[in-house]
mmCIF file of C-alpha atoms in Angstrom:
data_model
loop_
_atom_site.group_PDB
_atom_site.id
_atom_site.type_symbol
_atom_site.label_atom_id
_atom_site.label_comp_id
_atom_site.label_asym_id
_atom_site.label_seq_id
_atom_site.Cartn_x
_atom_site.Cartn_y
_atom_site.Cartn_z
ATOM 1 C CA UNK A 1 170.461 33.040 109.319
ATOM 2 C CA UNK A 2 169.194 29.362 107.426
ATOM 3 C CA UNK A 3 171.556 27.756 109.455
ATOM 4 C CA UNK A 4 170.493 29.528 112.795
ATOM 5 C CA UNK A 5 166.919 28.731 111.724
ATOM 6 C CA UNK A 6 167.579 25.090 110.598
ATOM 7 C CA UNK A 7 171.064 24.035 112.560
ATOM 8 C CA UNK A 8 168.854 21.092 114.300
ATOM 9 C CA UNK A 9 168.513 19.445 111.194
ATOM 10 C CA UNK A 10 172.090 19.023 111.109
ATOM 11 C CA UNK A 11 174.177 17.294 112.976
ATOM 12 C CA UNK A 12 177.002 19.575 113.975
ATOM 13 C CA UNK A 13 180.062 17.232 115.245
ATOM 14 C CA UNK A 14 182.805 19.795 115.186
ATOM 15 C CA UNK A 15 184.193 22.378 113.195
ATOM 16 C CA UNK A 16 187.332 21.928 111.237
ATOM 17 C CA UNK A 17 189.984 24.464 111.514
ATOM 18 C CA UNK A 18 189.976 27.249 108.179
ATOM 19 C CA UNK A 19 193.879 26.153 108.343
ATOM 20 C CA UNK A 20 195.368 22.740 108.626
ATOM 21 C CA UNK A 21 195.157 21.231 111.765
ATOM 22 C CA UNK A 22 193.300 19.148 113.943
ATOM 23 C CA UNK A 23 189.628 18.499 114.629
ATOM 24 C CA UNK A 24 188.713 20.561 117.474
ATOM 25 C CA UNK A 25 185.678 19.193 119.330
ATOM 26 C CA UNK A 26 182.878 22.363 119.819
ATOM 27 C CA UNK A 27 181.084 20.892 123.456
ATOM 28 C CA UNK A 28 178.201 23.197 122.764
ATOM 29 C CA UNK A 29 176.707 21.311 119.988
ATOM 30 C CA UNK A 30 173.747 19.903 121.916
ATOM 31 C CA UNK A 31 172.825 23.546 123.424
ATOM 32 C CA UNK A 32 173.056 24.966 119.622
ATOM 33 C CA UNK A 33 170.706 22.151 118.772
ATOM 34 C CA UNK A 34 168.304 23.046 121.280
ATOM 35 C CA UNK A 35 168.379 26.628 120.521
ATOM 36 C CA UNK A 36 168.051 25.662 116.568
ATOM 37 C CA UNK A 37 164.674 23.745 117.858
ATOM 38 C CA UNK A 38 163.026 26.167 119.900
ATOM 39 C CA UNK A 39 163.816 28.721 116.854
ATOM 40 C CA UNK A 40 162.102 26.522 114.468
ATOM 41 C CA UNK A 41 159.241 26.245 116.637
ATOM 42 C CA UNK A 42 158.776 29.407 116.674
ATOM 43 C CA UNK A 43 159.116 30.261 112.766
ATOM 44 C CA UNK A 44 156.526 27.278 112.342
ATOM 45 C CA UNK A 45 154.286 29.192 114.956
ATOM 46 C CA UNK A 46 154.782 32.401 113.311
ATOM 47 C CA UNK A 47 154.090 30.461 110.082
ATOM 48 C CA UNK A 48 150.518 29.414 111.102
ATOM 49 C CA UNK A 49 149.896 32.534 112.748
ATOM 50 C CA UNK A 50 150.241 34.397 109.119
ATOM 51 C CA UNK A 51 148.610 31.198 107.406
ATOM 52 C CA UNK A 52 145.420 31.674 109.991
ATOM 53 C CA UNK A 53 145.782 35.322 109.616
ATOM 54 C CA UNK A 54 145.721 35.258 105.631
ATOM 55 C CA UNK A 55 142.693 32.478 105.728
ATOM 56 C CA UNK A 56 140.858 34.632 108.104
ATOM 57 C CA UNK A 57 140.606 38.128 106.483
ATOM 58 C CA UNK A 58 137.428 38.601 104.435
ATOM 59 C CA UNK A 59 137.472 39.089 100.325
ATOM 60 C CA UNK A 60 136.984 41.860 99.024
ATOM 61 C CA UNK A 61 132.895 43.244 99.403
ATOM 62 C CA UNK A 62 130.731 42.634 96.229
ATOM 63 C CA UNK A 63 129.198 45.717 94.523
ATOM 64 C CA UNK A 64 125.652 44.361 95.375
ATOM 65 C CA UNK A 65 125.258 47.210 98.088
ATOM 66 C CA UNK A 66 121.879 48.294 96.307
ATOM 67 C CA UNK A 67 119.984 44.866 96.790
ATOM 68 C CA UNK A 68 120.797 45.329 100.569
ATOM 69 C CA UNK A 69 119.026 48.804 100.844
ATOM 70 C CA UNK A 70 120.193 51.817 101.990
ATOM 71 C CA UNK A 71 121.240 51.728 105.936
ATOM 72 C CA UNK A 72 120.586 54.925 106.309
ATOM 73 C CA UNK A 73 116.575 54.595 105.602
ATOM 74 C CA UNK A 74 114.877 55.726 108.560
ATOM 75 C CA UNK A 75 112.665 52.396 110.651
ATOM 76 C CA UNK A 76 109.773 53.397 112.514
ATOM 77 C CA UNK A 77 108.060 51.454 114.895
ATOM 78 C CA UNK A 78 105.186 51.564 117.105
ATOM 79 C CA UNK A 79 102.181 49.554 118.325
ATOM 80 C CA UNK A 80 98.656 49.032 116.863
ATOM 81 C CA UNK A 81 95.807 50.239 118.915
ATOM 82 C CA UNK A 82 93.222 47.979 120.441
ATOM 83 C CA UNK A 83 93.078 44.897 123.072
ATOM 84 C CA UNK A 84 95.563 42.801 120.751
ATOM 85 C CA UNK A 85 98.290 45.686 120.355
ATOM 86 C CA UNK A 86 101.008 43.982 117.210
ATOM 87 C CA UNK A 87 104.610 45.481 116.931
ATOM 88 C CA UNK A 88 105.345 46.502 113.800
ATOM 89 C CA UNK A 89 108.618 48.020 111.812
ATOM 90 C CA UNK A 90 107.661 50.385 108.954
ATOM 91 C CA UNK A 91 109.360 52.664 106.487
ATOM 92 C CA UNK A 92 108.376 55.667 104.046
ATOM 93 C CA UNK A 93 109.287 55.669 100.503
ATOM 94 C CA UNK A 94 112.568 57.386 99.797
ATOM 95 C CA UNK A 95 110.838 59.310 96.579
ATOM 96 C CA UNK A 96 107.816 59.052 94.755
ATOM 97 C CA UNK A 97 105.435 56.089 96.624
ATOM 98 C CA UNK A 98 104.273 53.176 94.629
ATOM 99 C CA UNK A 99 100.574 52.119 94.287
ATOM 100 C CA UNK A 100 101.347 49.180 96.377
ATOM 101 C CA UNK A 101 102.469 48.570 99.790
ATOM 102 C CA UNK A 102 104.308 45.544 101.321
ATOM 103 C CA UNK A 103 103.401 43.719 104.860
ATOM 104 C CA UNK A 104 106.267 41.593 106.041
ATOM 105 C CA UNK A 105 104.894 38.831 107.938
ATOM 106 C CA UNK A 106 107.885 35.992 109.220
ATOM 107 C CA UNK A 107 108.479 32.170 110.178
ATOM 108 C CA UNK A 108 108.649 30.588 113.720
ATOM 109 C CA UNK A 109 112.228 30.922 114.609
ATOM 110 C CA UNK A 110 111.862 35.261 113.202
ATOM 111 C CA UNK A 111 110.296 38.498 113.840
ATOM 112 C CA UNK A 112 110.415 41.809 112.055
ATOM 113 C CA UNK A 113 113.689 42.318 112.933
ATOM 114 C CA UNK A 114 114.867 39.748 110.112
ATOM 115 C CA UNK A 115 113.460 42.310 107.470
ATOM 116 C CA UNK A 116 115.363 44.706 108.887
ATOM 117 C CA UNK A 117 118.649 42.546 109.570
ATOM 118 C CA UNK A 118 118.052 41.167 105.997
ATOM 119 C CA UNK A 119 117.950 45.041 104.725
ATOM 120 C CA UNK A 120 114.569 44.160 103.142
ATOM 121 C CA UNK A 121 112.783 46.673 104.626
ATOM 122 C CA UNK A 122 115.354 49.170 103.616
ATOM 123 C CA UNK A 123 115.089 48.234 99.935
ATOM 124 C CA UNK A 124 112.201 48.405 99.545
ATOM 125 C CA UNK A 125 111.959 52.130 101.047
ATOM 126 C CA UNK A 126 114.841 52.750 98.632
ATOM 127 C CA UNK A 127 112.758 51.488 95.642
ATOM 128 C CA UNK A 128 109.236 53.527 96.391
ATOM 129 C CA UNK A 129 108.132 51.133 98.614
ATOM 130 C CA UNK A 130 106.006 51.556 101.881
ATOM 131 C CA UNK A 131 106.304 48.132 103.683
ATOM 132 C CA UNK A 132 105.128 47.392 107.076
ATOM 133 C CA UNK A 133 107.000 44.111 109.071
ATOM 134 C CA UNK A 134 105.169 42.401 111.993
ATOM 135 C CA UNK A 135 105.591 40.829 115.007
ATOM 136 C CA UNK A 136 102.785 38.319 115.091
ATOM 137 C CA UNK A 137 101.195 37.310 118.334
ATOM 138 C CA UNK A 138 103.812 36.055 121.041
ATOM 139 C CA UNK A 139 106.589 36.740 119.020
ATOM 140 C CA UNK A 140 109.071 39.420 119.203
ATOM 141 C CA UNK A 141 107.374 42.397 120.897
ATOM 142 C CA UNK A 142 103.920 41.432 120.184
ATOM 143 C CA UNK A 143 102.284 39.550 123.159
ATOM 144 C CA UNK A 144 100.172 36.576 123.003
ATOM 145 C CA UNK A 145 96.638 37.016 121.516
ATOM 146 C CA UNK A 146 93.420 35.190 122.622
ATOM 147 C CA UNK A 147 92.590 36.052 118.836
ATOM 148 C CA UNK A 148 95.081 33.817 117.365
ATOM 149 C CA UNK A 149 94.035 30.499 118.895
ATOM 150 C CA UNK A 150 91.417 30.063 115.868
ATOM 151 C CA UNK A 151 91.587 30.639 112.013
ATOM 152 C CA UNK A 152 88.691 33.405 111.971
ATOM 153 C CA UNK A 153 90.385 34.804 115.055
ATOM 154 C CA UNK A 154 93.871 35.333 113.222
ATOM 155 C CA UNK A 155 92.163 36.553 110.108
ATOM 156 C CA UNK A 156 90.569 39.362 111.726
ATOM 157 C CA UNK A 157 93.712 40.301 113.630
ATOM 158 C CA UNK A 158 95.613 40.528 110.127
ATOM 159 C CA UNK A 159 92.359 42.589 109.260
ATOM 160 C CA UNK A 160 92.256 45.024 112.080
ATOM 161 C CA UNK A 161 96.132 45.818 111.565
ATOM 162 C CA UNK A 162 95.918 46.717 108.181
ATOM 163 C CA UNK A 163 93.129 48.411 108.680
ATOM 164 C CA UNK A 164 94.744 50.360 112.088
ATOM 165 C CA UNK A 165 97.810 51.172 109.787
ATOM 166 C CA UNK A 166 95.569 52.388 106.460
ATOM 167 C CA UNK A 167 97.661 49.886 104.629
ATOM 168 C CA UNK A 168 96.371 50.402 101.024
ATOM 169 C CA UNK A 169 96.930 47.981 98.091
ATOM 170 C CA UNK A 170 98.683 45.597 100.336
ATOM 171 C CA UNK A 171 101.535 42.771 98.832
ATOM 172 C CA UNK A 172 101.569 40.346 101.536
ATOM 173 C CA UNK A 173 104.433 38.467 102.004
ATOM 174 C CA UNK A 174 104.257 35.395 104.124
ATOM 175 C CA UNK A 175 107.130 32.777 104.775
ATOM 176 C CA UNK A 176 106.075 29.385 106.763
ATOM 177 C CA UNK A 177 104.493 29.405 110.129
ATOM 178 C CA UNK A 178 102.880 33.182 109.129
ATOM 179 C CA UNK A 179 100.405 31.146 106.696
ATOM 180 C CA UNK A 180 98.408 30.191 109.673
ATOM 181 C CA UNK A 181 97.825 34.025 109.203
ATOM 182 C CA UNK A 182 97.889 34.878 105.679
ATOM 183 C CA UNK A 183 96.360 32.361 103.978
ATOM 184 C CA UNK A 184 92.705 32.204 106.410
ATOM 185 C CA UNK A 185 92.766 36.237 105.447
ATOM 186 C CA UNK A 186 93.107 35.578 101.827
ATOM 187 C CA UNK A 187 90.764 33.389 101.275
ATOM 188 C CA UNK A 188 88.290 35.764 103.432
ATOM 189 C CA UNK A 189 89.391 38.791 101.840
ATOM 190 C CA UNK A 190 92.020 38.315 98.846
ATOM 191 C CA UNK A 191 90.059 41.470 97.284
ATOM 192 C CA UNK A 192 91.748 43.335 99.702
ATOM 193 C CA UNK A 193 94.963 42.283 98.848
ATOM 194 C CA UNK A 194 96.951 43.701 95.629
ATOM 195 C CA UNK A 195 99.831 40.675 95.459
ATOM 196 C CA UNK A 196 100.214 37.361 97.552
ATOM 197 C CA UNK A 197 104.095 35.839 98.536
ATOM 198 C CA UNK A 198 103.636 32.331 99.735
ATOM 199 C CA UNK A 199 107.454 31.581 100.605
ATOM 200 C CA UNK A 200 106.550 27.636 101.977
ATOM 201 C CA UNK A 201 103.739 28.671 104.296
ATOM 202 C CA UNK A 202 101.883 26.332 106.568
ATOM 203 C CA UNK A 203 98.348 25.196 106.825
ATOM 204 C CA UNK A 204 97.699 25.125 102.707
ATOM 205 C CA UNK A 205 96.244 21.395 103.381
ATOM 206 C CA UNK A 206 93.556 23.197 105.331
ATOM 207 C CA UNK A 207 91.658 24.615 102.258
ATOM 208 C CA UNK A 208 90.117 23.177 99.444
ATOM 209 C CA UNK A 209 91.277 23.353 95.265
ATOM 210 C CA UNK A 210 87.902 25.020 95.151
ATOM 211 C CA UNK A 211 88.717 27.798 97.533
ATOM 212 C CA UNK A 212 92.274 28.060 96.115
ATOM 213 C CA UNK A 213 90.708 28.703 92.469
ATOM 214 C CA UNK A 214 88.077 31.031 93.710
ATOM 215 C CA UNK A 215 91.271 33.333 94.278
ATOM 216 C CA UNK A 216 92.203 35.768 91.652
ATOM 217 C CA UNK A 217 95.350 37.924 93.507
ATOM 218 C CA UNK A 218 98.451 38.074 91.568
ATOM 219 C CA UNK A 219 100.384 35.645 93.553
ATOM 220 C CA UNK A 220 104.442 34.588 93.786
ATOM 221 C CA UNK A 221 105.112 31.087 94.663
ATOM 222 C CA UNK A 222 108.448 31.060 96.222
ATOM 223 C CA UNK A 223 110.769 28.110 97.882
ATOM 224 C CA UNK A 224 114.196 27.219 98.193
ATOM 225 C CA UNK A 225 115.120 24.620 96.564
ATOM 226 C CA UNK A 226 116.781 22.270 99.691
ATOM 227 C CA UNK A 227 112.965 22.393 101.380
ATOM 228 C CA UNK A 228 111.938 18.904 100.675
ATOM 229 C CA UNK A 229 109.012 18.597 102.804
ATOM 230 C CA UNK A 230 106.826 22.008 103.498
ATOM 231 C CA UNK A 231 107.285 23.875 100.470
ATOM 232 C CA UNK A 232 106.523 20.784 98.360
ATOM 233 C CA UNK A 233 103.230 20.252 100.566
ATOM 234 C CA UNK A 234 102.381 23.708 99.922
ATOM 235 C CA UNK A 235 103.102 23.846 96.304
ATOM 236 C CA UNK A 236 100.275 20.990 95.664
ATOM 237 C CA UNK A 237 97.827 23.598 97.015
ATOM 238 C CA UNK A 238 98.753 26.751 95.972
ATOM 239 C CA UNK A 239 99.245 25.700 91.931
ATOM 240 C CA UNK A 240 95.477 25.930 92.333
ATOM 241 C CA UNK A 241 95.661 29.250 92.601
ATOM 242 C CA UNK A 242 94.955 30.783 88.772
ATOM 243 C CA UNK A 243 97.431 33.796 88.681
ATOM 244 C CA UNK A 244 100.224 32.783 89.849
ATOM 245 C CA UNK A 245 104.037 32.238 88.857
ATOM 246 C CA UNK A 246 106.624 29.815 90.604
ATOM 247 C CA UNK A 247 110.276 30.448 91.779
ATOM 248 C CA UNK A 248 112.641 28.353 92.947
ATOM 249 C CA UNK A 249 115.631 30.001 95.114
ATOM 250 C CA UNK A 250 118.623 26.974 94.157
ATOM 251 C CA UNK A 251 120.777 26.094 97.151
ATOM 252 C CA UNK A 252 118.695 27.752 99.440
ATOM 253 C CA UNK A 253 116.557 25.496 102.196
ATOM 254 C CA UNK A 254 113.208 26.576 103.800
ATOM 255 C CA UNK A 255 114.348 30.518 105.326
ATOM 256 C CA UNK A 256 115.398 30.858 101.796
ATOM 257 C CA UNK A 257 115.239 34.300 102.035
ATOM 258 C CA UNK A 258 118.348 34.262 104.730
ATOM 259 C CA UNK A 259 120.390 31.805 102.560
ATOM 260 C CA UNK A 260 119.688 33.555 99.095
ATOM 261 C CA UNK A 261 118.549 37.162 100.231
ATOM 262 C CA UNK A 262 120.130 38.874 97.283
ATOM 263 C CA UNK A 263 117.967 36.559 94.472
ATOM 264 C CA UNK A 264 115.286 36.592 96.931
ATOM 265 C CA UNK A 265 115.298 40.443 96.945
ATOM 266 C CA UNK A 266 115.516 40.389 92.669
ATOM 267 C CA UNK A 267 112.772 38.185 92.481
ATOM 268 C CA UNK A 268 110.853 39.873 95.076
ATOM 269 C CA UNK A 269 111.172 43.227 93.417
ATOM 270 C CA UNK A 270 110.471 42.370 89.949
ATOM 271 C CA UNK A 271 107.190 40.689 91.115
ATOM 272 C CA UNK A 272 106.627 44.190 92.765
ATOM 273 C CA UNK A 273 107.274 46.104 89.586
ATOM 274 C CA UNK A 274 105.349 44.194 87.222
ATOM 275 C CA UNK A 275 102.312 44.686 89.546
ATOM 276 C CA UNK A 276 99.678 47.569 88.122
#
């Protein structure tokens, strides 16, 4: 079989008789040595195939199924009433309901369906959470809004949609472009809000360390730690703020709750938990 797999690497010049005699010449030797090369290209393909094959087939799954959330958690979803209808995602806690309750707000390039996709939304059902994730104005299923084109305009939006789905107690979580959202309504109305999650969020140059002190809602500070430009412009401002902790998310860039989402969900959580 080797030498049917290999013969070209020899070269075969005749074949000498098992008994004394002559040399006899074998003719065929250049057709064997073709055949021998087509078989070895072959094996080599079949080699690489298995090689690809082997390289391609994923690992085994990690045991982290619990920080993804339960797929089988029911999503609702549904419009807000009024002139400026939003999209929103929600789910029910799976048992007893926490005090608070978290709105997912999301970056340019997102929508609610990244909570979803990311299993956030899931979790937190899982853990006693009711969250709420948004499609902000012209994004996702949520048309433009007249509203939006000024900062008292997109506070009162945020306003009316908590109010429109009795969110009570509300954690708001707000990654990047969404601050042009979150942070006008907190400094307007922070009392309503339970817990603040900056994740890099724009517009922080717009306010003042004096409004950023006058602030008092348990807040998270998180960034990944690749984001060299907004979440270190943002971080200036919002150390102002007087109860807050920081987190940095290592290896992880701006979104750095899609390139870290299981440390993102820990920290998340026990910021959550620790909340009265």
């Amino acid at each position: 079989m080797v030498a049917a797999l290999f013969g070209c690497w020899f070269h075969v010049g005749g074949v000498r008789s098992a008994v004394a005699g002559p040399v006899i010449s074998v003719r065929p030797t250049v057709v064997q040595t073709s055949m021998s090369r087509s078989q070895v290209a072959l094996l080599g393909l079949g080699l690489l195939f298995m090689l690809l094959l082997y390289v391609g087939l994923p690992g085994p799954p990690e045991q982290t199924s619990w920080l993804w959330g339960d797929p089988n958690v029911t999503i609702l979803a549904g419009l807000t009433p009024g002139n400026s209808p939003i999209f929103y995602r929600e789910v029910l806690p799976q048992h007893q309901a926490r005090r608070v309750e978290v709105v997912l707000l999301h970056g340019r390039a997102f929508n609610s369906h990244t909570w979803e996709q990311l299993g956030t939304l899931q979790l937190l059902a899982q853990r006693g959470y009711r969250a709420v994730a948004l499609d902000l104005p012209g994004f996702g299923n949520s048309a433009p809004s007249k509203e939006a084109s000024t900062e008292a305009g997109r506070a009162e939006l945020l306003e009316h949609v908590l109010r429109d789905l009795e969110v009570q107690n509300a954690v708001l979580v707000s990654p990047s472009l969404s601050g042009r959202y979150a942070l006008p309504f907190l400094m307007r109305g922070h009392h309503q809000l339970h817990g603040f999650v900056p994740i890099a969020p724009a517009s922080t140059q717009n306010y003042t360390q004096e409004q950023f002190w006058a602030v008092k809602t348990p807040t998270l500070i998180l960034y990944g730690e690749l984001d060299r430009v907004l979440a270190r412009e943002s971080l200036r401002q919002l150390r102002h703020l007087p109860n807050h902790s920081v987190v940095t998310l290592q290896d992880a860039g701006h979104a750095c709750y899609l390139h870290k989402p299981k440390d993102f969900h820990l920290v998340l959580l026990a910021f959550l938990d620790r909340l009265p």
